[in-house]
Amino acid sequence: MDGIIPVYKERGMTSHDVVFKLRKILHTKKIGHSGTLDPNVDGVLPVAVGHATKAVEYLVNSGKIYRGAITLGFATTTEDLDGEVIASAPVVTPFDDATIDATLAKLTGEITQIPPMFSAVKVNGRKLYEYARAGETVERPERHVTIGAFTQIKASEYDAQKQQQTIYFEVHASKGTYVRTLAVDFGKLLDLPATMTDLTRIKSGGFDLAQAVKLSEIAEKMEAGTVESIMFPIDRALGDIPAIDMTGDHWAKMKNGAWFGRGELTTQAPVVRMRYQDDTKALYHWDDEKYLYRPLKIFNNQD
């Protein structure tokens, strides 16, 4: 059983919970996910099974799209609703669409983020949330991320009683982006505390919400013997890498660990997908010193 399942992660469970449950459902330990989702976030979580686990890094590197909400007027320890309120300030006059749009636009392109204390980023061998839970502070490393788009998706809402304003957004973000921190930084640009109050990942690893399946559906498919109908081939994680369709001679050589010259593969690409009978078997990359293509990652060298 090899392939990728776009799981719909429901709220209230961790990404690790999803993997733990899938191992029981699919009766295999070889499972890995691509990009952690916090417990209070739902959406697409591509999960690799079997030999496809070797392609997880390529799924992780793909861009992601989220939809959610930012509420101006208060801030929390975790930058979302899971934390305790640590600051508040009234939104006396709600911001108009032009101001919101211009502020969101300032957070697009290549930007620098400081990861939240309640995150899994490691500093000196410990995760930041471990420091936070112990009441300790530590200098957090900057990270550079790319925001392709950050836009409103519907009219904002103003709560006159609470003097808070909620903005509804969609963001296209690169690997490593903390959307919670985007919410906080949005507030800082308006001189107000802010919190991410809702978030759903609608696309990841080339999969969207319409393709995502719940754990309960996967269990039903497994019981019916049709789970492979919701499993995508490993190529879905490697689609941007040029493919070489191997001949039987190539395949026989590859199984014996052979390296290949450019003339044999007729390509100039730095990395290639080696396919045999419509199945990706390995990635090879060009070695300037040896002047040959050599194995980068072997997914399956069996017939």
PDB file of C-alpha atoms in Angstrom:
ATOM      1  CA  MET A   1       0.000   0.000   0.000  1.00  0.00           C
ATOM      2  CA  ASP A   2       1.810   3.084  -1.290  1.00  0.00           C
ATOM      3  CA  GLY A   3       0.471   6.554  -2.032  1.00  0.00           C
ATOM      4  CA  ILE A   4      -0.852   9.828  -0.690  1.00  0.00           C
ATOM      5  CA  ILE A   5      -4.192  10.393   1.027  1.00  0.00           C
ATOM      6  CA  PRO A   6      -5.432  13.977   1.389  1.00  0.00           C
ATOM      7  CA  VAL A   7      -6.958  13.754   4.882  1.00  0.00           C
ATOM      8  CA  TYR A   8      -9.471  16.246   6.192  1.00  0.00           C
ATOM      9  CA  LYS A   9      -8.160  16.964   9.677  1.00  0.00           C
ATOM     10  CA  GLU A  10     -11.024  17.872  11.932  1.00  0.00           C
ATOM     11  CA  ARG A  11     -10.689  20.299  14.820  1.00  0.00           C
ATOM     12  CA  GLY A  12      -9.854  18.969  18.253  1.00  0.00           C
ATOM     13  CA  MET A  13      -7.114  16.593  17.140  1.00  0.00           C
ATOM     14  CA  THR A  14      -3.424  17.056  16.436  1.00  0.00           C
ATOM     15  CA  SER A  15      -1.675  16.064  13.216  1.00  0.00           C
ATOM     16  CA  HIS A  16       0.048  13.353  15.273  1.00  0.00           C
ATOM     17  CA  ASP A  17      -3.401  12.061  16.284  1.00  0.00           C
ATOM     18  CA  VAL A  18      -4.254  11.678  12.586  1.00  0.00           C
ATOM     19  CA  VAL A  19      -1.126   9.619  11.921  1.00  0.00           C
ATOM     20  CA  PHE A  20      -1.718   7.488  15.036  1.00  0.00           C
ATOM     21  CA  LYS A  21      -5.310   6.702  13.991  1.00  0.00           C
ATOM     22  CA  LEU A  22      -4.346   6.031  10.375  1.00  0.00           C
ATOM     23  CA  ARG A  23      -1.710   3.521  11.417  1.00  0.00           C
ATOM     24  CA  LYS A  24      -4.461   1.545  13.110  1.00  0.00           C
ATOM     25  CA  ILE A  25      -6.921   1.947  10.241  1.00  0.00           C
ATOM     26  CA  LEU A  26      -4.441   1.014   7.493  1.00  0.00           C
ATOM     27  CA  HIS A  27      -2.488  -1.535   9.561  1.00  0.00           C
ATOM     28  CA  THR A  28       0.897  -0.012   8.729  1.00  0.00           C
ATOM     29  CA  LYS A  29       3.500   2.031  10.582  1.00  0.00           C
ATOM     30  CA  LYS A  30       4.908   3.654   7.439  1.00  0.00           C
ATOM     31  CA  ILE A  31       2.850   6.860   7.532  1.00  0.00           C
ATOM     32  CA  GLY A  32       3.951  10.484   7.576  1.00  0.00           C
ATOM     33  CA  HIS A  33       2.154  13.822   7.254  1.00  0.00           C
ATOM     34  CA  SER A  34       3.135  16.994   5.412  1.00  0.00           C
ATOM     35  CA  GLY A  35       2.851  20.093   7.527  1.00  0.00           C
ATOM     36  CA  THR A  36       1.455  20.251  11.053  1.00  0.00           C
ATOM     37  CA  LEU A  37      -1.976  21.730  11.709  1.00  0.00           C
ATOM     38  CA  ASP A  38      -2.775  23.025  15.192  1.00  0.00           C
ATOM     39  CA  PRO A  39      -5.615  21.272  17.062  1.00  0.00           C
ATOM     40  CA  ASN A  40      -7.976  24.242  16.582  1.00  0.00           C
ATOM     41  CA  VAL A  41      -7.330  24.363  12.821  1.00  0.00           C
ATOM     42  CA  ASP A  42      -9.101  22.119  10.329  1.00  0.00           C
ATOM     43  CA  GLY A  43      -8.452  21.391   6.677  1.00  0.00           C
ATOM     44  CA  VAL A  44      -6.277  19.522   4.216  1.00  0.00           C
ATOM     45  CA  LEU A  45      -3.481  17.358   5.633  1.00  0.00           C
ATOM     46  CA  PRO A  46      -1.799  15.238   2.930  1.00  0.00           C
ATOM     47  CA  VAL A  47      -0.597  11.955   4.424  1.00  0.00           C
ATOM     48  CA  ALA A  48       1.957   9.674   2.767  1.00  0.00           C
ATOM     49  CA  VAL A  49       1.703   5.899   3.112  1.00  0.00           C
ATOM     50  CA  GLY A  50       4.329   3.208   2.480  1.00  0.00           C
ATOM     51  CA  HIS A  51       7.083   4.120   0.014  1.00  0.00           C
ATOM     52  CA  ALA A  52       5.434   7.524  -0.457  1.00  0.00           C
ATOM     53  CA  THR A  53       6.695   8.569   2.999  1.00  0.00           C
ATOM     54  CA  LYS A  54      10.038   9.223   1.302  1.00  0.00           C
ATOM     55  CA  ALA A  55       8.339  12.032  -0.639  1.00  0.00           C
ATOM     56  CA  VAL A  56       6.948  13.864   2.406  1.00  0.00           C
ATOM     57  CA  GLU A  57       9.584  16.604   2.158  1.00  0.00           C
ATOM     58  CA  TYR A  58       8.325  17.468  -1.333  1.00  0.00           C
ATOM     59  CA  LEU A  59       4.738  17.716  -0.085  1.00  0.00           C
ATOM     60  CA  VAL A  60       5.888  19.931   2.791  1.00  0.00           C
ATOM     61  CA  ASN A  61       7.732  22.280   0.441  1.00  0.00           C
ATOM     62  CA  SER A  62       4.624  23.067  -1.580  1.00  0.00           C
ATOM     63  CA  GLY A  63       2.706  26.264  -0.908  1.00  0.00           C
ATOM     64  CA  LYS A  64      -0.443  26.271   1.188  1.00  0.00           C
ATOM     65  CA  ILE A  65      -3.687  28.262   1.108  1.00  0.00           C
ATOM     66  CA  TYR A  66      -5.691  29.159   4.201  1.00  0.00           C
ATOM     67  CA  ARG A  67      -8.940  30.951   4.954  1.00  0.00           C
ATOM     68  CA  GLY A  68      -9.621  32.413   8.341  1.00  0.00           C
ATOM     69  CA  ALA A  69     -10.381  35.394  10.526  1.00  0.00           C
ATOM     70  CA  ILE A  70      -8.394  38.020  12.419  1.00  0.00           C
ATOM     71  CA  THR A  71     -10.028  39.888  15.283  1.00  0.00           C
ATOM     72  CA  LEU A  72      -8.680  43.299  16.239  1.00  0.00           C
ATOM     73  CA  GLY A  73      -9.011  44.433  19.855  1.00  0.00           C
ATOM     74  CA  PHE A  74      -7.269  41.746  21.907  1.00  0.00           C
ATOM     75  CA  ALA A  75      -4.174  39.541  21.905  1.00  0.00           C
ATOM     76  CA  THR A  76      -3.434  36.158  23.504  1.00  0.00           C
ATOM     77  CA  THR A  77      -0.392  34.207  24.625  1.00  0.00           C
ATOM     78  CA  THR A  78      -0.751  31.742  21.753  1.00  0.00           C
ATOM     79  CA  GLU A  79      -1.834  34.268  19.082  1.00  0.00           C
ATOM     80  CA  ASP A  80      -5.100  32.324  18.702  1.00  0.00           C
ATOM     81  CA  LEU A  81      -8.125  31.461  20.841  1.00  0.00           C
ATOM     82  CA  ASP A  82      -6.302  28.699  22.743  1.00  0.00           C
ATOM     83  CA  GLY A  83      -4.329  31.184  24.821  1.00  0.00           C
ATOM     84  CA  GLU A  84      -5.009  33.630  27.628  1.00  0.00           C
ATOM     85  CA  VAL A  85      -5.745  37.269  26.846  1.00  0.00           C
ATOM     86  CA  ILE A  86      -2.638  39.376  27.497  1.00  0.00           C
ATOM     87  CA  ALA A  87      -3.631  42.702  25.923  1.00  0.00           C
ATOM     88  CA  SER A  88      -6.739  44.539  24.820  1.00  0.00           C
ATOM     89  CA  ALA A  89      -7.557  47.879  23.251  1.00  0.00           C
ATOM     90  CA  PRO A  90     -10.826  49.137  21.774  1.00  0.00           C
ATOM     91  CA  VAL A  91     -11.391  49.582  18.064  1.00  0.00           C
ATOM     92  CA  VAL A  92     -13.194  52.889  18.453  1.00  0.00           C
ATOM     93  CA  THR A  93     -13.877  53.370  14.759  1.00  0.00           C
ATOM     94  CA  PRO A  94     -13.940  50.355  12.411  1.00  0.00           C
ATOM     95  CA  PHE A  95     -11.417  50.342   9.586  1.00  0.00           C
ATOM     96  CA  ASP A  96     -12.753  50.639   6.042  1.00  0.00           C
ATOM     97  CA  ASP A  97     -12.036  48.129   3.274  1.00  0.00           C
ATOM     98  CA  ALA A  98      -9.382  50.303   1.634  1.00  0.00           C
ATOM     99  CA  THR A  99      -7.367  50.507   4.855  1.00  0.00           C
ATOM    100  CA  ILE A 100      -7.711  46.765   5.498  1.00  0.00           C
ATOM    101  CA  ASP A 101      -6.705  45.881   1.940  1.00  0.00           C
ATOM    102  CA  ALA A 102      -3.677  48.180   2.043  1.00  0.00           C
ATOM    103  CA  THR A 103      -2.557  46.741   5.378  1.00  0.00           C
ATOM    104  CA  LEU A 104      -2.896  43.139   4.201  1.00  0.00           C
ATOM    105  CA  ALA A 105      -0.886  44.035   1.092  1.00  0.00           C
ATOM    106  CA  LYS A 106       2.006  45.209   3.291  1.00  0.00           C
ATOM    107  CA  LEU A 107       2.347  41.622   4.514  1.00  0.00           C
ATOM    108  CA  THR A 108       2.800  40.082   1.050  1.00  0.00           C
ATOM    109  CA  GLY A 109       5.987  39.110  -0.749  1.00  0.00           C
ATOM    110  CA  GLU A 110       9.062  38.006   1.185  1.00  0.00           C
ATOM    111  CA  ILE A 111       8.634  38.856   4.854  1.00  0.00           C
ATOM    112  CA  THR A 112      10.364  38.087   8.148  1.00  0.00           C
ATOM    113  CA  GLN A 113       8.512  36.399  11.016  1.00  0.00           C
ATOM    114  CA  ILE A 114       9.346  35.692  14.639  1.00  0.00           C
ATOM    115  CA  PRO A 115       7.797  32.291  15.512  1.00  0.00           C
ATOM    116  CA  PRO A 116       5.303  32.376  18.412  1.00  0.00           C
ATOM    117  CA  MET A 117       6.484  31.091  21.794  1.00  0.00           C
ATOM    118  CA  PHE A 118       3.734  28.478  21.635  1.00  0.00           C
ATOM    119  CA  SER A 119       5.162  26.657  18.608  1.00  0.00           C
ATOM    120  CA  ALA A 120       7.260  23.573  17.860  1.00  0.00           C
ATOM    121  CA  VAL A 121      10.289  25.496  16.614  1.00  0.00           C
ATOM    122  CA  LYS A 122      13.396  24.244  18.431  1.00  0.00           C
ATOM    123  CA  VAL A 123      15.903  26.510  20.181  1.00  0.00           C
ATOM    124  CA  ASN A 124      18.898  24.900  21.903  1.00  0.00           C
ATOM    125  CA  GLY A 125      17.314  21.475  21.506  1.00  0.00           C
ATOM    126  CA  ARG A 126      14.003  22.401  23.162  1.00  0.00           C
ATOM    127  CA  LYS A 127      10.707  23.325  21.545  1.00  0.00           C
ATOM    128  CA  LEU A 128       9.535  26.880  22.109  1.00  0.00           C
ATOM    129  CA  TYR A 129       6.278  25.745  23.693  1.00  0.00           C
ATOM    130  CA  GLU A 130       8.298  23.878  26.318  1.00  0.00           C
ATOM    131  CA  TYR A 131       9.949  27.154  27.328  1.00  0.00           C
ATOM    132  CA  ALA A 132       6.571  28.907  27.270  1.00  0.00           C
ATOM    133  CA  ARG A 133       4.881  26.307  29.496  1.00  0.00           C
ATOM    134  CA  ALA A 134       7.752  26.599  31.969  1.00  0.00           C
ATOM    135  CA  GLY A 135       7.300  30.364  32.081  1.00  0.00           C
ATOM    136  CA  GLU A 136      10.686  30.918  30.432  1.00  0.00           C
ATOM    137  CA  THR A 137      11.575  33.237  27.586  1.00  0.00           C
ATOM    138  CA  VAL A 138      14.233  32.684  24.948  1.00  0.00           C
ATOM    139  CA  GLU A 139      15.441  34.559  21.897  1.00  0.00           C
ATOM    140  CA  ARG A 140      13.545  33.278  18.891  1.00  0.00           C
ATOM    141  CA  PRO A 141      15.178  32.926  15.474  1.00  0.00           C
ATOM    142  CA  GLU A 142      13.830  34.944  12.574  1.00  0.00           C
ATOM    143  CA  ARG A 143      12.463  33.046   9.622  1.00  0.00           C
ATOM    144  CA  HIS A 144      11.927  34.274   6.095  1.00  0.00           C
ATOM    145  CA  VAL A 145       8.714  33.258   4.344  1.00  0.00           C
ATOM    146  CA  THR A 146       6.890  34.222   1.171  1.00  0.00           C
ATOM    147  CA  ILE A 147       3.270  35.381   1.125  1.00  0.00           C
ATOM    148  CA  GLY A 148       1.877  35.128  -2.393  1.00  0.00           C
ATOM    149  CA  ALA A 149      -1.425  36.804  -1.578  1.00  0.00           C
ATOM    150  CA  PHE A 150      -3.220  38.091   1.513  1.00  0.00           C
ATOM    151  CA  THR A 151      -6.719  39.349   0.761  1.00  0.00           C
ATOM    152  CA  GLN A 152     -10.184  39.910   2.223  1.00  0.00           C
ATOM    153  CA  ILE A 153     -12.798  37.367   1.170  1.00  0.00           C
ATOM    154  CA  LYS A 154     -15.883  39.113   2.564  1.00  0.00           C
ATOM    155  CA  ALA A 155     -16.876  42.242   4.449  1.00  0.00           C
ATOM    156  CA  SER A 156     -15.434  42.655   7.918  1.00  0.00           C
ATOM    157  CA  GLU A 157     -17.703  42.713  10.978  1.00  0.00           C
ATOM    158  CA  TYR A 158     -17.658  45.288  13.761  1.00  0.00           C
ATOM    159  CA  ASP A 159     -18.903  44.455  17.262  1.00  0.00           C
ATOM    160  CA  ALA A 160     -19.833  47.835  18.726  1.00  0.00           C
ATOM    161  CA  GLN A 161     -20.417  46.394  22.205  1.00  0.00           C
ATOM    162  CA  LYS A 162     -16.993  44.707  22.439  1.00  0.00           C
ATOM    163  CA  GLN A 163     -15.358  47.339  20.217  1.00  0.00           C
ATOM    164  CA  GLN A 164     -13.694  44.629  18.168  1.00  0.00           C
ATOM    165  CA  GLN A 165     -13.472  44.169  14.399  1.00  0.00           C
ATOM    166  CA  THR A 166     -13.110  40.839  12.601  1.00  0.00           C
ATOM    167  CA  ILE A 167     -11.478  40.593   9.166  1.00  0.00           C
ATOM    168  CA  TYR A 168     -12.009  37.535   6.958  1.00  0.00           C
ATOM    169  CA  PHE A 169      -9.060  36.575   4.785  1.00  0.00           C
ATOM    170  CA  GLU A 170      -7.442  34.156   2.393  1.00  0.00           C
ATOM    171  CA  VAL A 171      -3.659  33.770   2.392  1.00  0.00           C
ATOM    172  CA  HIS A 172      -1.287  31.938   0.049  1.00  0.00           C
ATOM    173  CA  ALA A 173       1.752  31.080   2.148  1.00  0.00           C
ATOM    174  CA  SER A 174       5.062  29.288   1.725  1.00  0.00           C
ATOM    175  CA  LYS A 175       6.436  26.519   3.912  1.00  0.00           C
ATOM    176  CA  GLY A 176       7.123  27.604   7.479  1.00  0.00           C
ATOM    177  CA  THR A 177       4.605  30.456   7.640  1.00  0.00           C
ATOM    178  CA  TYR A 178       2.780  31.013  10.926  1.00  0.00           C
ATOM    179  CA  VAL A 179      -0.626  32.421  10.019  1.00  0.00           C
ATOM    180  CA  ARG A 180      -1.184  33.218  13.708  1.00  0.00           C
ATOM    181  CA  THR A 181       1.800  35.529  13.542  1.00  0.00           C
ATOM    182  CA  LEU A 182       0.488  37.136  10.347  1.00  0.00           C
ATOM    183  CA  ALA A 183      -2.648  38.025  12.304  1.00  0.00           C
ATOM    184  CA  VAL A 184      -0.607  39.602  15.099  1.00  0.00           C
ATOM    185  CA  ASP A 185       1.588  41.505  12.637  1.00  0.00           C
ATOM    186  CA  PHE A 186      -1.519  42.782  10.846  1.00  0.00           C
ATOM    187  CA  GLY A 187      -2.704  44.243  14.141  1.00  0.00           C
ATOM    188  CA  LYS A 188       0.693  45.808  14.838  1.00  0.00           C
ATOM    189  CA  LEU A 189       0.509  47.695  11.539  1.00  0.00           C
ATOM    190  CA  LEU A 190      -2.762  49.203  12.796  1.00  0.00           C
ATOM    191  CA  ASP A 191      -1.412  49.801  16.335  1.00  0.00           C
ATOM    192  CA  LEU A 192      -3.862  47.317  17.828  1.00  0.00           C
ATOM    193  CA  PRO A 193      -3.625  43.903  19.502  1.00  0.00           C
ATOM    194  CA  ALA A 194      -4.897  41.147  17.224  1.00  0.00           C
ATOM    195  CA  THR A 195      -5.667  37.433  17.362  1.00  0.00           C
ATOM    196  CA  MET A 196      -6.276  34.752  14.759  1.00  0.00           C
ATOM    197  CA  THR A 197      -9.809  33.639  15.628  1.00  0.00           C
ATOM    198  CA  ASP A 198     -10.478  31.078  12.888  1.00  0.00           C
ATOM    199  CA  LEU A 199      -8.418  29.082  10.377  1.00  0.00           C
ATOM    200  CA  THR A 200      -8.963  26.381   7.767  1.00  0.00           C
ATOM    201  CA  ARG A 201      -6.308  25.074   5.377  1.00  0.00           C
ATOM    202  CA  ILE A 202      -8.052  24.793   2.039  1.00  0.00           C
ATOM    203  CA  LYS A 203      -5.098  23.616  -0.062  1.00  0.00           C
ATOM    204  CA  SER A 204      -1.826  21.787   0.605  1.00  0.00           C
ATOM    205  CA  GLY A 205       0.485  19.571  -1.425  1.00  0.00           C
ATOM    206  CA  GLY A 206      -1.627  20.178  -4.517  1.00  0.00           C
ATOM    207  CA  PHE A 207      -4.800  18.881  -2.816  1.00  0.00           C
ATOM    208  CA  ASP A 208      -7.867  20.953  -1.964  1.00  0.00           C
ATOM    209  CA  LEU A 209     -10.775  20.575   0.441  1.00  0.00           C
ATOM    210  CA  ALA A 210     -12.979  18.886  -2.162  1.00  0.00           C
ATOM    211  CA  GLN A 211     -10.486  15.995  -2.340  1.00  0.00           C
ATOM    212  CA  ALA A 212      -9.921  15.648   1.400  1.00  0.00           C
ATOM    213  CA  VAL A 213     -11.488  12.684   3.220  1.00  0.00           C
ATOM    214  CA  LYS A 214     -12.303  12.217   6.904  1.00  0.00           C
ATOM    215  CA  LEU A 215     -10.752   9.444   8.970  1.00  0.00           C
ATOM    216  CA  SER A 216     -14.181   7.815   9.285  1.00  0.00           C
ATOM    217  CA  GLU A 217     -14.471   7.630   5.479  1.00  0.00           C
ATOM    218  CA  ILE A 218     -10.980   6.138   5.200  1.00  0.00           C
ATOM    219  CA  ALA A 219     -11.926   3.476   7.753  1.00  0.00           C
ATOM    220  CA  GLU A 220     -15.045   2.635   5.731  1.00  0.00           C
ATOM    221  CA  LYS A 221     -13.013   2.355   2.514  1.00  0.00           C
ATOM    222  CA  MET A 222     -10.463   0.133   4.243  1.00  0.00           C
ATOM    223  CA  GLU A 223     -13.176  -2.176   5.527  1.00  0.00           C
ATOM    224  CA  ALA A 224     -14.727  -2.353   2.059  1.00  0.00           C
ATOM    225  CA  GLY A 225     -11.350  -3.064   0.450  1.00  0.00           C
ATOM    226  CA  THR A 226     -11.491   0.093  -1.673  1.00  0.00           C
ATOM    227  CA  VAL A 227      -9.086   2.381   0.185  1.00  0.00           C
ATOM    228  CA  GLU A 228      -6.844   2.640  -2.867  1.00  0.00           C
ATOM    229  CA  SER A 229      -9.647   4.560  -4.602  1.00  0.00           C
ATOM    230  CA  ILE A 230      -8.845   7.583  -2.391  1.00  0.00           C
ATOM    231  CA  MET A 231      -5.063   7.151  -2.573  1.00  0.00           C
ATOM    232  CA  PHE A 232      -3.040   9.205  -5.042  1.00  0.00           C
ATOM    233  CA  PRO A 233       0.247   8.091  -6.630  1.00  0.00           C
ATOM    234  CA  ILE A 234       3.567   9.404  -5.390  1.00  0.00           C
ATOM    235  CA  ASP A 235       3.848  11.517  -8.564  1.00  0.00           C
ATOM    236  CA  ARG A 236       1.387  13.978  -7.009  1.00  0.00           C
ATOM    237  CA  ALA A 237       4.175  15.095  -4.688  1.00  0.00           C
ATOM    238  CA  LEU A 238       6.777  15.215  -7.444  1.00  0.00           C
ATOM    239  CA  GLY A 239       4.859  16.721 -10.334  1.00  0.00           C
ATOM    240  CA  ASP A 240       7.256  19.640 -10.844  1.00  0.00           C
ATOM    241  CA  ILE A 241      10.231  17.336 -11.387  1.00  0.00           C
ATOM    242  CA  PRO A 242      10.816  16.241 -15.019  1.00  0.00           C
ATOM    243  CA  ALA A 243      10.036  12.568 -15.646  1.00  0.00           C
ATOM    244  CA  ILE A 244      12.113   9.982 -17.477  1.00  0.00           C
ATOM    245  CA  ASP A 245      10.208   6.905 -18.645  1.00  0.00           C
ATOM    246  CA  MET A 246      12.714   4.105 -18.277  1.00  0.00           C
ATOM    247  CA  THR A 247      13.182   1.268 -20.710  1.00  0.00           C
ATOM    248  CA  GLY A 248      13.476  -2.271 -19.403  1.00  0.00           C
ATOM    249  CA  ASP A 249      17.264  -1.936 -19.713  1.00  0.00           C
ATOM    250  CA  HIS A 250      17.255   1.284 -17.638  1.00  0.00           C
ATOM    251  CA  TRP A 251      15.090  -0.373 -15.014  1.00  0.00           C
ATOM    252  CA  ALA A 252      17.354  -3.414 -14.750  1.00  0.00           C
ATOM    253  CA  LYS A 253      20.365  -1.124 -14.295  1.00  0.00           C
ATOM    254  CA  MET A 254      18.612   1.046 -11.733  1.00  0.00           C
ATOM    255  CA  LYS A 255      17.728  -1.973  -9.591  1.00  0.00           C
ATOM    256  CA  ASN A 256      21.449  -2.734  -9.459  1.00  0.00           C
ATOM    257  CA  GLY A 257      22.304   0.806  -8.336  1.00  0.00           C
ATOM    258  CA  ALA A 258      23.545   2.072 -11.703  1.00  0.00           C
ATOM    259  CA  TRP A 259      24.370   5.714 -12.448  1.00  0.00           C
ATOM    260  CA  PHE A 260      23.465   7.184 -15.843  1.00  0.00           C
ATOM    261  CA  GLY A 261      25.068   9.530 -18.325  1.00  0.00           C
ATOM    262  CA  ARG A 262      23.211  12.437 -19.902  1.00  0.00           C
ATOM    263  CA  GLY A 263      23.147  10.658 -23.230  1.00  0.00           C
ATOM    264  CA  GLU A 264      21.331   7.691 -21.694  1.00  0.00           C
ATOM    265  CA  LEU A 265      18.586   9.829 -20.175  1.00  0.00           C
ATOM    266  CA  THR A 266      18.514  12.570 -22.847  1.00  0.00           C
ATOM    267  CA  THR A 267      17.915  15.392 -20.380  1.00  0.00           C
ATOM    268  CA  GLN A 268      19.702  18.423 -18.933  1.00  0.00           C
ATOM    269  CA  ALA A 269      17.503  18.712 -15.816  1.00  0.00           C
ATOM    270  CA  PRO A 270      19.348  18.804 -12.451  1.00  0.00           C
ATOM    271  CA  VAL A 271      16.842  16.363 -10.894  1.00  0.00           C
ATOM    272  CA  VAL A 272      14.681  13.786 -12.710  1.00  0.00           C
ATOM    273  CA  ARG A 273      11.930  11.358 -11.801  1.00  0.00           C
ATOM    274  CA  MET A 274      12.742   7.826 -12.918  1.00  0.00           C
ATOM    275  CA  ARG A 275       9.500   6.078 -13.922  1.00  0.00           C
ATOM    276  CA  TYR A 276       8.882   2.524 -15.034  1.00  0.00           C
ATOM    277  CA  GLN A 277       5.503   1.243 -16.197  1.00  0.00           C
ATOM    278  CA  ASP A 278       3.741   4.417 -14.984  1.00  0.00           C
ATOM    279  CA  ASP A 279       5.269   4.162 -11.512  1.00  0.00           C
ATOM    280  CA  THR A 280       7.909   6.537 -10.117  1.00  0.00           C
ATOM    281  CA  LYS A 281      10.734   4.417  -8.756  1.00  0.00           C
ATOM    282  CA  ALA A 282      13.364   6.999  -7.804  1.00  0.00           C
ATOM    283  CA  LEU A 283      14.774  10.487  -8.083  1.00  0.00           C
ATOM    284  CA  TYR A 284      18.200  10.944  -9.669  1.00  0.00           C
ATOM    285  CA  HIS A 285      20.268  14.117  -9.631  1.00  0.00           C
ATOM    286  CA  TRP A 286      23.202  15.361 -11.661  1.00  0.00           C
ATOM    287  CA  ASP A 287      26.655  15.052 -10.094  1.00  0.00           C
ATOM    288  CA  ASP A 288      29.039  17.622 -11.611  1.00  0.00           C
ATOM    289  CA  GLU A 289      32.108  15.855 -10.262  1.00  0.00           C
ATOM    290  CA  LYS A 290      31.223  12.389 -11.567  1.00  0.00           C
ATOM    291  CA  TYR A 291      29.476  13.850 -14.622  1.00  0.00           C
ATOM    292  CA  LEU A 292      26.675  11.344 -14.137  1.00  0.00           C
ATOM    293  CA  TYR A 293      23.120  11.130 -12.787  1.00  0.00           C
ATOM    294  CA  ARG A 294      23.176   9.315  -9.465  1.00  0.00           C
ATOM    295  CA  PRO A 295      20.418   8.239  -7.035  1.00  0.00           C
ATOM    296  CA  LEU A 296      18.993  10.989  -4.861  1.00  0.00           C
ATOM    297  CA  LYS A 297      16.081   9.049  -3.374  1.00  0.00           C
ATOM    298  CA  ILE A 298      14.885   5.496  -4.046  1.00  0.00           C
ATOM    299  CA  PHE A 299      11.157   4.975  -3.549  1.00  0.00           C
ATOM    300  CA  ASN A 300      10.845   1.410  -4.809  1.00  0.00           C
ATOM    301  CA  ASN A 301      13.379  -0.761  -6.636  1.00  0.00           C
ATOM    302  CA  GLN A 302      11.169  -3.826  -6.803  1.00  0.00           C
ATOM    303  CA  ASP A 303       9.068  -5.051  -9.761  1.00  0.00           C
TER     304      ASP A 303
END
